[in-house]
Amino acid sequence: MLLIKCPYCQEDRPEIEFSYSGEAHIARPLNPDDLSDEEWAEYLFIRSNRRGLHHERWLHAHGCARFFNALRDTVSDKFELTYKMGEPKAQVKK
Amino acid sequence: MLSELKIDQAVELAPILTGEVDLLPVQTRYSLRVKPKERCAFIEASNIDLPAQIGKMSVQYDRVVLCIGPDEYILICSLAEREPLARKFEELMGKYIFSATDISHRNVSFILSGEQTTNMINVGCPLDLSLENFPVGKCTRTIFESAEIILFRMGKTKFQLETWRSFAPFIVGYFEKYCLQNRGK
């Protein structure tokens, strides 16, 4: 079982407490009326589907019930880091 | 005036669990939401001690307050306190920003005690319950075999486990199986 660090609880917790909620840092357009159908569809459905490091949202559903962001490697499944909602997009330090 | 609470806790404990699992009588429970910046003012006005950190609990008399989220608290106390608390919250409404919901009927509480307690909880809950990682006074919402529970440690070998009333028979089933398999070992 994977352990995921919740940035609110500040603890490593078992993965079954969490649920995945898609790619992170996708801002809702401020004026949806101004968008063409293609642009709106792009916002709704098109995701980067990255192989490798991926920014994604997670929900600590059976814990503190907070959403947070994570940077996870989709190949190895390793969580590089997790950070609170509202914090800037995290990068891995090489 | 609040209506009198008459609750069928909808769970029975098999005799094999005697001494290890006890069902608490009906309790008063409130779900409180107080933003961190309102917390101090709310504590002063209500005399309810809200812990400052997720995973901490406070005990005042027989009243337990658990902090299970950044702004989320569960208050558990005896039935006698239900009405005074409701009056107090009504008084504070409008003066402070908070929400209080009576969820007394929703949960049942089990007291788990004995040397085997941590093993019994670990049947369905993957948390590390060693004293270093889960000291006395720690609380958390977590999961027990797919049922959501709130777990807190009251003593070295004494835990309280809160769960929804409808999940209770399911969870007790696991305790019974554990006791049947491990008695006399």
PDB file of C-alpha atoms in Angstrom:
ATOM      1  CA  MET A   1       0.000   0.000   0.000  1.00  0.00           C
ATOM      2  CA  LEU A   2       1.265   3.477  -0.857  1.00  0.00           C
ATOM      3  CA  LEU A   3       1.730   6.083   1.827  1.00  0.00           C
ATOM      4  CA  ILE A   4       0.754   9.608   0.811  1.00  0.00           C
ATOM      5  CA  LYS A   5       1.775  12.655   2.790  1.00  0.00           C
ATOM      6  CA  CYS A   6      -1.194  14.945   3.413  1.00  0.00           C
ATOM      7  CA  PRO A   7       0.040  18.555   3.579  1.00  0.00           C
ATOM      8  CA  TYR A   8      -2.771  19.486   5.988  1.00  0.00           C
ATOM      9  CA  CYS A   9      -2.389  16.559   8.408  1.00  0.00           C
ATOM     10  CA  GLN A  10       1.418  16.622   7.930  1.00  0.00           C
ATOM     11  CA  GLU A  11       1.503  12.854   8.070  1.00  0.00           C
ATOM     12  CA  ASP A  12       2.037   9.870   5.826  1.00  0.00           C
ATOM     13  CA  ARG A  13      -1.321   8.177   5.493  1.00  0.00           C
ATOM     14  CA  PRO A  14      -2.476   4.993   3.720  1.00  0.00           C
ATOM     15  CA  GLU A  15      -3.625   5.498   0.142  1.00  0.00           C
ATOM     16  CA  ILE A  16      -7.114   4.075   0.753  1.00  0.00           C
ATOM     17  CA  GLU A  17      -7.952   7.268   2.660  1.00  0.00           C
ATOM     18  CA  PHE A  18      -7.438   9.316  -0.512  1.00  0.00           C
ATOM     19  CA  SER A  19      -9.162   9.764  -3.800  1.00  0.00           C
ATOM     20  CA  TYR A  20      -7.755  11.045  -7.064  1.00  0.00           C
ATOM     21  CA  SER A  21      -9.371  14.113  -8.622  1.00  0.00           C
ATOM     22  CA  GLY A  22      -7.676  14.727 -11.968  1.00  0.00           C
ATOM     23  CA  GLU A  23      -5.024  17.086 -13.244  1.00  0.00           C
ATOM     24  CA  ALA A  24      -4.185  20.133 -11.122  1.00  0.00           C
ATOM     25  CA  HIS A  25      -3.709  23.787 -12.018  1.00  0.00           C
ATOM     26  CA  ILE A  26      -6.432  23.978 -14.641  1.00  0.00           C
ATOM     27  CA  ALA A  27      -8.074  27.330 -14.092  1.00  0.00           C
ATOM     28  CA  ARG A  28     -11.678  27.817 -15.103  1.00  0.00           C
ATOM     29  CA  PRO A  29     -11.923  30.495 -17.818  1.00  0.00           C
ATOM     30  CA  LEU A  30     -13.130  33.759 -16.328  1.00  0.00           C
ATOM     31  CA  ASN A  31     -15.608  34.452 -19.117  1.00  0.00           C
ATOM     32  CA  PRO A  32     -16.934  31.170 -20.492  1.00  0.00           C
ATOM     33  CA  ASP A  33     -19.353  33.114 -22.755  1.00  0.00           C
ATOM     34  CA  ASP A  34     -16.432  34.537 -24.718  1.00  0.00           C
ATOM     35  CA  LEU A  35     -15.049  31.133 -25.627  1.00  0.00           C
ATOM     36  CA  SER A  36     -15.687  29.188 -28.786  1.00  0.00           C
ATOM     37  CA  ASP A  37     -17.015  25.652 -28.457  1.00  0.00           C
ATOM     38  CA  GLU A  38     -13.555  24.290 -29.244  1.00  0.00           C
ATOM     39  CA  GLU A  39     -11.928  26.366 -26.520  1.00  0.00           C
ATOM     40  CA  TRP A  40     -14.584  25.369 -24.010  1.00  0.00           C
ATOM     41  CA  ALA A  41     -14.202  21.700 -24.941  1.00  0.00           C
ATOM     42  CA  GLU A  42     -10.449  22.084 -24.548  1.00  0.00           C
ATOM     43  CA  TYR A  43     -10.953  23.385 -20.999  1.00  0.00           C
ATOM     44  CA  LEU A  44     -13.459  20.688 -20.101  1.00  0.00           C
ATOM     45  CA  PHE A  45     -11.929  17.575 -21.608  1.00  0.00           C
ATOM     46  CA  ILE A  46      -8.394  17.948 -22.875  1.00  0.00           C
ATOM     47  CA  ARG A  47      -5.720  16.959 -20.382  1.00  0.00           C
ATOM     48  CA  SER A  48      -1.985  16.599 -20.723  1.00  0.00           C
ATOM     49  CA  ASN A  49      -2.038  12.854 -19.884  1.00  0.00           C
ATOM     50  CA  ARG A  50       1.620  13.049 -19.111  1.00  0.00           C
ATOM     51  CA  ARG A  51       4.036  10.161 -18.880  1.00  0.00           C
ATOM     52  CA  GLY A  52       6.336  11.012 -16.009  1.00  0.00           C
ATOM     53  CA  LEU A  53       5.904  13.848 -13.543  1.00  0.00           C
ATOM     54  CA  HIS A  54       2.301  14.912 -13.338  1.00  0.00           C
ATOM     55  CA  HIS A  55       0.624  17.631 -11.275  1.00  0.00           C
ATOM     56  CA  GLU A  56      -2.627  16.321  -9.910  1.00  0.00           C
ATOM     57  CA  ARG A  57      -5.295  16.970  -7.328  1.00  0.00           C
ATOM     58  CA  TRP A  58      -5.992  14.544  -4.516  1.00  0.00           C
ATOM     59  CA  LEU A  59      -8.663  14.529  -1.848  1.00  0.00           C
ATOM     60  CA  HIS A  60      -7.945  13.267   1.659  1.00  0.00           C
ATOM     61  CA  ALA A  61     -11.487  11.956   1.660  1.00  0.00           C
ATOM     62  CA  HIS A  62     -11.384   9.806   4.788  1.00  0.00           C
ATOM     63  CA  GLY A  63      -9.102  12.088   6.760  1.00  0.00           C
ATOM     64  CA  CYS A  64      -9.158  15.854   6.938  1.00  0.00           C
ATOM     65  CA  ALA A  65     -11.452  15.969   3.854  1.00  0.00           C
ATOM     66  CA  ARG A  66      -9.244  18.556   2.111  1.00  0.00           C
ATOM     67  CA  PHE A  67      -8.132  18.788  -1.500  1.00  0.00           C
ATOM     68  CA  PHE A  68      -4.423  19.222  -2.091  1.00  0.00           C
ATOM     69  CA  ASN A  69      -2.028  19.046  -5.007  1.00  0.00           C
ATOM     70  CA  ALA A  70       0.604  16.430  -5.649  1.00  0.00           C
ATOM     71  CA  LEU A  71       3.437  15.892  -8.042  1.00  0.00           C
ATOM     72  CA  ARG A  72       3.499  12.209  -8.921  1.00  0.00           C
ATOM     73  CA  ASP A  73       5.503  10.201 -11.372  1.00  0.00           C
ATOM     74  CA  THR A  74       2.960   8.312 -13.466  1.00  0.00           C
ATOM     75  CA  VAL A  75       5.551   5.720 -14.446  1.00  0.00           C
ATOM     76  CA  SER A  76       6.891   4.748 -11.041  1.00  0.00           C
ATOM     77  CA  ASP A  77       3.828   5.900  -9.062  1.00  0.00           C
ATOM     78  CA  LYS A  78       6.170   7.740  -6.718  1.00  0.00           C
ATOM     79  CA  PHE A  79       4.801  10.859  -5.025  1.00  0.00           C
ATOM     80  CA  GLU A  80       7.580  13.419  -5.374  1.00  0.00           C
ATOM     81  CA  LEU A  81       5.832  15.941  -3.151  1.00  0.00           C
ATOM     82  CA  THR A  82       2.452  17.201  -2.013  1.00  0.00           C
ATOM     83  CA  TYR A  83       1.448  20.770  -1.264  1.00  0.00           C
ATOM     84  CA  LYS A  84      -1.569  22.757  -0.121  1.00  0.00           C
ATOM     85  CA  MET A  85      -4.243  24.188  -2.385  1.00  0.00           C
ATOM     86  CA  GLY A  86      -3.445  27.699  -3.539  1.00  0.00           C
ATOM     87  CA  GLU A  87       0.316  27.253  -3.397  1.00  0.00           C
ATOM     88  CA  PRO A  88       2.220  27.762  -6.666  1.00  0.00           C
ATOM     89  CA  LYS A  89       2.836  24.887  -9.024  1.00  0.00           C
ATOM     90  CA  ALA A  90       5.637  22.881  -7.486  1.00  0.00           C
ATOM     91  CA  GLN A  91       8.718  21.817  -9.378  1.00  0.00           C
ATOM     92  CA  VAL A  92      11.099  19.043  -8.470  1.00  0.00           C
ATOM     93  CA  LYS A  93      14.517  20.194  -7.424  1.00  0.00           C
ATOM     94  CA  LYS A  94      17.159  18.330  -9.352  1.00  0.00           C
TER      95      LYS A  94
ATOM     96  CA  MET B   1     -36.807  22.919  23.055  1.00  0.00           C
ATOM     97  CA  LEU B   2     -35.127  19.900  21.585  1.00  0.00           C
ATOM     98  CA  SER B   3     -37.041  16.711  21.192  1.00  0.00           C
ATOM     99  CA  GLU B   4     -35.961  13.877  23.441  1.00  0.00           C
ATOM    100  CA  LEU B   5     -33.452  11.552  21.853  1.00  0.00           C
ATOM    101  CA  LYS B   6     -34.697   8.006  21.637  1.00  0.00           C
ATOM    102  CA  ILE B   7     -32.253   6.129  19.541  1.00  0.00           C
ATOM    103  CA  ASP B   8     -32.003   2.498  18.714  1.00  0.00           C
ATOM    104  CA  GLN B   9     -28.247   2.225  18.281  1.00  0.00           C
ATOM    105  CA  ALA B  10     -28.992  -0.676  15.960  1.00  0.00           C
ATOM    106  CA  VAL B  11     -26.129  -2.860  17.071  1.00  0.00           C
ATOM    107  CA  GLU B  12     -25.723  -5.719  19.492  1.00  0.00           C
ATOM    108  CA  LEU B  13     -22.505  -7.021  20.912  1.00  0.00           C
ATOM    109  CA  ALA B  14     -21.912 -10.745  21.066  1.00  0.00           C
ATOM    110  CA  PRO B  15     -20.898 -12.092  24.507  1.00  0.00           C
ATOM    111  CA  ILE B  16     -17.476 -12.984  23.139  1.00  0.00           C
ATOM    112  CA  LEU B  17     -16.648  -9.281  22.963  1.00  0.00           C
ATOM    113  CA  THR B  18     -17.248  -8.646  26.667  1.00  0.00           C
ATOM    114  CA  GLY B  19     -14.412  -6.696  28.207  1.00  0.00           C
ATOM    115  CA  GLU B  20     -12.838  -5.839  24.891  1.00  0.00           C
ATOM    116  CA  VAL B  21     -15.571  -3.948  23.077  1.00  0.00           C
ATOM    117  CA  ASP B  22     -18.193  -1.867  24.858  1.00  0.00           C
ATOM    118  CA  LEU B  23     -20.979   0.166  23.341  1.00  0.00           C
ATOM    119  CA  LEU B  24     -21.335   3.657  24.764  1.00  0.00           C
ATOM    120  CA  PRO B  25     -24.854   4.746  25.640  1.00  0.00           C
ATOM    121  CA  VAL B  26     -26.419   7.438  23.452  1.00  0.00           C
ATOM    122  CA  GLN B  27     -24.191  10.536  23.413  1.00  0.00           C
ATOM    123  CA  THR B  28     -24.563  14.152  22.400  1.00  0.00           C
ATOM    124  CA  ARG B  29     -22.503  14.911  19.315  1.00  0.00           C
ATOM    125  CA  TYR B  30     -22.014  18.149  17.497  1.00  0.00           C
ATOM    126  CA  SER B  31     -20.168  18.753  14.275  1.00  0.00           C
ATOM    127  CA  LEU B  32     -18.575  22.201  14.609  1.00  0.00           C
ATOM    128  CA  ARG B  33     -16.969  24.237  11.854  1.00  0.00           C
ATOM    129  CA  VAL B  34     -14.904  27.193  13.050  1.00  0.00           C
ATOM    130  CA  LYS B  35     -12.355  28.967  10.848  1.00  0.00           C
ATOM    131  CA  PRO B  36      -8.848  29.200  12.378  1.00  0.00           C
ATOM    132  CA  LYS B  37      -9.028  32.983  12.625  1.00  0.00           C
ATOM    133  CA  GLU B  38     -12.315  32.777  14.546  1.00  0.00           C
ATOM    134  CA  ARG B  39     -11.130  30.000  16.818  1.00  0.00           C
ATOM    135  CA  CYS B  40      -9.783  31.999  19.750  1.00  0.00           C
ATOM    136  CA  ALA B  41     -12.812  34.273  19.946  1.00  0.00           C
ATOM    137  CA  PHE B  42     -15.126  31.270  19.762  1.00  0.00           C
ATOM    138  CA  ILE B  43     -13.300  29.452  22.554  1.00  0.00           C
ATOM    139  CA  GLU B  44     -13.533  32.495  24.794  1.00  0.00           C
ATOM    140  CA  ALA B  45     -17.217  33.003  24.134  1.00  0.00           C
ATOM    141  CA  SER B  46     -18.320  29.375  24.327  1.00  0.00           C
ATOM    142  CA  ASN B  47     -15.881  27.905  26.854  1.00  0.00           C
ATOM    143  CA  ILE B  48     -15.460  24.971  24.476  1.00  0.00           C
ATOM    144  CA  ASP B  49     -11.812  24.095  24.109  1.00  0.00           C
ATOM    145  CA  LEU B  50     -11.126  23.620  20.392  1.00  0.00           C
ATOM    146  CA  PRO B  51      -7.726  21.999  19.799  1.00  0.00           C
ATOM    147  CA  ALA B  52      -5.374  24.062  17.636  1.00  0.00           C
ATOM    148  CA  GLN B  53      -4.076  21.285  15.447  1.00  0.00           C
ATOM    149  CA  ILE B  54      -5.493  18.508  13.288  1.00  0.00           C
ATOM    150  CA  GLY B  55      -5.298  15.199  15.115  1.00  0.00           C
ATOM    151  CA  LYS B  56      -5.386  16.665  18.619  1.00  0.00           C
ATOM    152  CA  MET B  57      -8.212  16.314  21.129  1.00  0.00           C
ATOM    153  CA  SER B  58      -9.189  18.164  24.266  1.00  0.00           C
ATOM    154  CA  VAL B  59     -10.993  16.750  27.287  1.00  0.00           C
ATOM    155  CA  GLN B  60     -13.052  18.926  29.630  1.00  0.00           C
ATOM    156  CA  TYR B  61     -14.992  16.960  32.258  1.00  0.00           C
ATOM    157  CA  ASP B  62     -16.721  14.289  30.182  1.00  0.00           C
ATOM    158  CA  ARG B  63     -16.655  16.449  27.077  1.00  0.00           C
ATOM    159  CA  VAL B  64     -14.302  15.489  24.266  1.00  0.00           C
ATOM    160  CA  VAL B  65     -13.531  17.772  21.338  1.00  0.00           C
ATOM    161  CA  LEU B  66     -11.679  16.308  18.363  1.00  0.00           C
ATOM    162  CA  CYS B  67     -10.023  18.344  15.652  1.00  0.00           C
ATOM    163  CA  ILE B  68     -10.299  16.298  12.465  1.00  0.00           C
ATOM    164  CA  GLY B  69      -9.814  18.950   9.802  1.00  0.00           C
ATOM    165  CA  PRO B  70      -8.347  22.444   9.503  1.00  0.00           C
ATOM    166  CA  ASP B  71     -11.672  23.950  10.613  1.00  0.00           C
ATOM    167  CA  GLU B  72     -13.637  20.851  11.568  1.00  0.00           C
ATOM    168  CA  TYR B  73     -14.364  19.670  15.108  1.00  0.00           C
ATOM    169  CA  ILE B  74     -16.445  16.894  16.619  1.00  0.00           C
ATOM    170  CA  LEU B  75     -17.772  17.450  20.127  1.00  0.00           C
ATOM    171  CA  ILE B  76     -18.890  14.399  22.089  1.00  0.00           C
ATOM    172  CA  CYS B  77     -20.439  14.595  25.545  1.00  0.00           C
ATOM    173  CA  SER B  78     -23.187  13.192  27.737  1.00  0.00           C
ATOM    174  CA  LEU B  79     -26.842  13.468  26.831  1.00  0.00           C
ATOM    175  CA  ALA B  80     -27.472  15.907  29.692  1.00  0.00           C
ATOM    176  CA  GLU B  81     -25.351  18.528  27.952  1.00  0.00           C
ATOM    177  CA  ARG B  82     -27.352  18.444  24.742  1.00  0.00           C
ATOM    178  CA  GLU B  83     -29.849  21.107  25.608  1.00  0.00           C
ATOM    179  CA  PRO B  84     -27.474  23.577  27.329  1.00  0.00           C
ATOM    180  CA  LEU B  85     -25.162  23.318  24.320  1.00  0.00           C
ATOM    181  CA  ALA B  86     -27.994  23.949  21.884  1.00  0.00           C
ATOM    182  CA  ARG B  87     -28.953  27.062  23.865  1.00  0.00           C
ATOM    183  CA  LYS B  88     -25.354  28.217  23.938  1.00  0.00           C
ATOM    184  CA  PHE B  89     -24.953  27.832  20.178  1.00  0.00           C
ATOM    185  CA  GLU B  90     -28.180  29.673  19.600  1.00  0.00           C
ATOM    186  CA  GLU B  91     -26.872  32.565  21.711  1.00  0.00           C
ATOM    187  CA  LEU B  92     -23.603  32.709  19.801  1.00  0.00           C
ATOM    188  CA  MET B  93     -25.241  32.531  16.365  1.00  0.00           C
ATOM    189  CA  GLY B  94     -24.872  35.841  14.589  1.00  0.00           C
ATOM    190  CA  LYS B  95     -22.110  37.053  16.889  1.00  0.00           C
ATOM    191  CA  TYR B  96     -19.465  34.643  15.656  1.00  0.00           C
ATOM    192  CA  ILE B  97     -18.976  32.874  12.358  1.00  0.00           C
ATOM    193  CA  PHE B  98     -19.344  29.153  12.917  1.00  0.00           C
ATOM    194  CA  SER B  99     -21.671  26.268  12.212  1.00  0.00           C
ATOM    195  CA  ALA B 100     -22.934  23.669  14.662  1.00  0.00           C
ATOM    196  CA  THR B 101     -24.892  20.615  13.602  1.00  0.00           C
ATOM    197  CA  ASP B 102     -26.442  18.126  15.984  1.00  0.00           C
ATOM    198  CA  ILE B 103     -25.353  14.693  14.781  1.00  0.00           C
ATOM    199  CA  SER B 104     -26.093  12.800  18.003  1.00  0.00           C
ATOM    200  CA  HIS B 105     -28.275  10.287  16.210  1.00  0.00           C
ATOM    201  CA  ARG B 106     -25.815   9.609  13.418  1.00  0.00           C
ATOM    202  CA  ASN B 107     -22.981   7.842  15.196  1.00  0.00           C
ATOM    203  CA  VAL B 108     -22.399   5.085  17.676  1.00  0.00           C
ATOM    204  CA  SER B 109     -19.284   4.834  19.826  1.00  0.00           C
ATOM    205  CA  PHE B 110     -17.354   1.781  20.856  1.00  0.00           C
ATOM    206  CA  ILE B 111     -14.797   1.662  23.617  1.00  0.00           C
ATOM    207  CA  LEU B 112     -12.070  -0.807  22.753  1.00  0.00           C
ATOM    208  CA  SER B 113      -9.757  -1.901  25.524  1.00  0.00           C
ATOM    209  CA  GLY B 114      -7.306  -4.631  26.417  1.00  0.00           C
ATOM    210  CA  GLU B 115      -3.874  -5.801  25.353  1.00  0.00           C
ATOM    211  CA  GLN B 116      -5.101  -6.910  21.936  1.00  0.00           C
ATOM    212  CA  THR B 117      -6.803  -3.641  21.014  1.00  0.00           C
ATOM    213  CA  THR B 118      -4.340  -2.365  18.446  1.00  0.00           C
ATOM    214  CA  ASN B 119      -4.261  -5.736  16.696  1.00  0.00           C
ATOM    215  CA  MET B 120      -8.038  -5.796  16.622  1.00  0.00           C
ATOM    216  CA  ILE B 121      -8.250  -2.331  15.066  1.00  0.00           C
ATOM    217  CA  ASN B 122      -5.535  -3.192  12.570  1.00  0.00           C
ATOM    218  CA  VAL B 123      -7.762  -5.962  11.223  1.00  0.00           C
ATOM    219  CA  GLY B 124      -9.518  -3.307   9.204  1.00  0.00           C
ATOM    220  CA  CYS B 125      -7.451  -0.157   9.590  1.00  0.00           C
ATOM    221  CA  PRO B 126      -3.935   0.196   8.157  1.00  0.00           C
ATOM    222  CA  LEU B 127      -2.764   3.016  10.450  1.00  0.00           C
ATOM    223  CA  ASP B 128       0.361   2.533  12.528  1.00  0.00           C
ATOM    224  CA  LEU B 129      -1.057   2.453  16.064  1.00  0.00           C
ATOM    225  CA  SER B 130       2.238   2.237  17.938  1.00  0.00           C
ATOM    226  CA  LEU B 131       2.495   4.650  20.857  1.00  0.00           C
ATOM    227  CA  GLU B 132       5.164   6.707  19.062  1.00  0.00           C
ATOM    228  CA  ASN B 133       3.024   7.267  16.014  1.00  0.00           C
ATOM    229  CA  PHE B 134      -0.409   7.322  17.616  1.00  0.00           C
ATOM    230  CA  PRO B 135       0.097   8.649  21.166  1.00  0.00           C
ATOM    231  CA  VAL B 136      -2.588   8.980  23.819  1.00  0.00           C
ATOM    232  CA  GLY B 137      -4.732  11.984  22.919  1.00  0.00           C
ATOM    233  CA  LYS B 138      -4.419  11.624  19.158  1.00  0.00           C
ATOM    234  CA  CYS B 139      -7.536  11.459  17.037  1.00  0.00           C
ATOM    235  CA  THR B 140      -8.204  11.015  13.360  1.00  0.00           C
ATOM    236  CA  ARG B 141     -10.843  10.234  10.824  1.00  0.00           C
ATOM    237  CA  THR B 142      -9.840   7.163   8.880  1.00  0.00           C
ATOM    238  CA  ILE B 143     -11.228   4.031   7.351  1.00  0.00           C
ATOM    239  CA  PHE B 144     -12.003   0.565   8.710  1.00  0.00           C
ATOM    240  CA  GLU B 145     -12.641  -2.036   6.007  1.00  0.00           C
ATOM    241  CA  SER B 146     -14.227   0.585   3.728  1.00  0.00           C
ATOM    242  CA  ALA B 147     -16.378   2.076   6.515  1.00  0.00           C
ATOM    243  CA  GLU B 148     -15.434   5.560   7.656  1.00  0.00           C
ATOM    244  CA  ILE B 149     -14.545   5.802  11.349  1.00  0.00           C
ATOM    245  CA  ILE B 150     -13.205   8.351  13.773  1.00  0.00           C
ATOM    246  CA  LEU B 151     -10.593   6.844  16.042  1.00  0.00           C
ATOM    247  CA  PHE B 152      -9.011   8.332  19.129  1.00  0.00           C
ATOM    248  CA  ARG B 153      -6.697   7.001  21.779  1.00  0.00           C
ATOM    249  CA  MET B 154      -7.750   7.512  25.387  1.00  0.00           C
ATOM    250  CA  GLY B 155      -5.121   5.374  27.048  1.00  0.00           C
ATOM    251  CA  LYS B 156      -2.264   3.045  26.262  1.00  0.00           C
ATOM    252  CA  THR B 157      -4.643   0.209  25.472  1.00  0.00           C
ATOM    253  CA  LYS B 158      -7.925   2.095  25.281  1.00  0.00           C
ATOM    254  CA  PHE B 159      -9.434   3.544  22.120  1.00  0.00           C
ATOM    255  CA  GLN B 160     -12.768   5.035  21.228  1.00  0.00           C
ATOM    256  CA  LEU B 161     -14.115   4.294  17.788  1.00  0.00           C
ATOM    257  CA  GLU B 162     -16.954   6.351  16.324  1.00  0.00           C
ATOM    258  CA  THR B 163     -18.818   5.235  13.287  1.00  0.00           C
ATOM    259  CA  TRP B 164     -22.079   5.771  11.506  1.00  0.00           C
ATOM    260  CA  ARG B 165     -24.906   3.804  13.069  1.00  0.00           C
ATOM    261  CA  SER B 166     -25.534   1.895   9.845  1.00  0.00           C
ATOM    262  CA  PHE B 167     -21.891   0.787   9.627  1.00  0.00           C
ATOM    263  CA  ALA B 168     -21.780  -0.470  13.213  1.00  0.00           C
ATOM    264  CA  PRO B 169     -23.014  -4.058  12.748  1.00  0.00           C
ATOM    265  CA  PHE B 170     -20.544  -4.492   9.872  1.00  0.00           C
ATOM    266  CA  ILE B 171     -17.617  -3.338  11.994  1.00  0.00           C
ATOM    267  CA  VAL B 172     -18.678  -5.376  15.019  1.00  0.00           C
ATOM    268  CA  GLY B 173     -18.674  -8.417  12.749  1.00  0.00           C
ATOM    269  CA  TYR B 174     -14.934  -7.966  12.214  1.00  0.00           C
ATOM    270  CA  PHE B 175     -14.310  -7.652  15.943  1.00  0.00           C
ATOM    271  CA  GLU B 176     -16.220 -10.873  16.550  1.00  0.00           C
ATOM    272  CA  LYS B 177     -14.229 -12.733  13.916  1.00  0.00           C
ATOM    273  CA  TYR B 178     -10.998 -11.434  15.410  1.00  0.00           C
ATOM    274  CA  CYS B 179     -11.985 -12.544  18.914  1.00  0.00           C
ATOM    275  CA  LEU B 180     -13.128 -15.959  17.741  1.00  0.00           C
ATOM    276  CA  GLN B 181      -9.812 -16.567  16.014  1.00  0.00           C
ATOM    277  CA  ASN B 182      -7.549 -15.153  18.688  1.00  0.00           C
ATOM    278  CA  ARG B 183      -9.108 -16.161  21.997  1.00  0.00           C
ATOM    279  CA  GLY B 184      -6.792 -18.172  24.144  1.00  0.00           C
ATOM    280  CA  LYS B 185      -3.710 -17.437  22.083  1.00  0.00           C
TER     281      LYS B 185
END
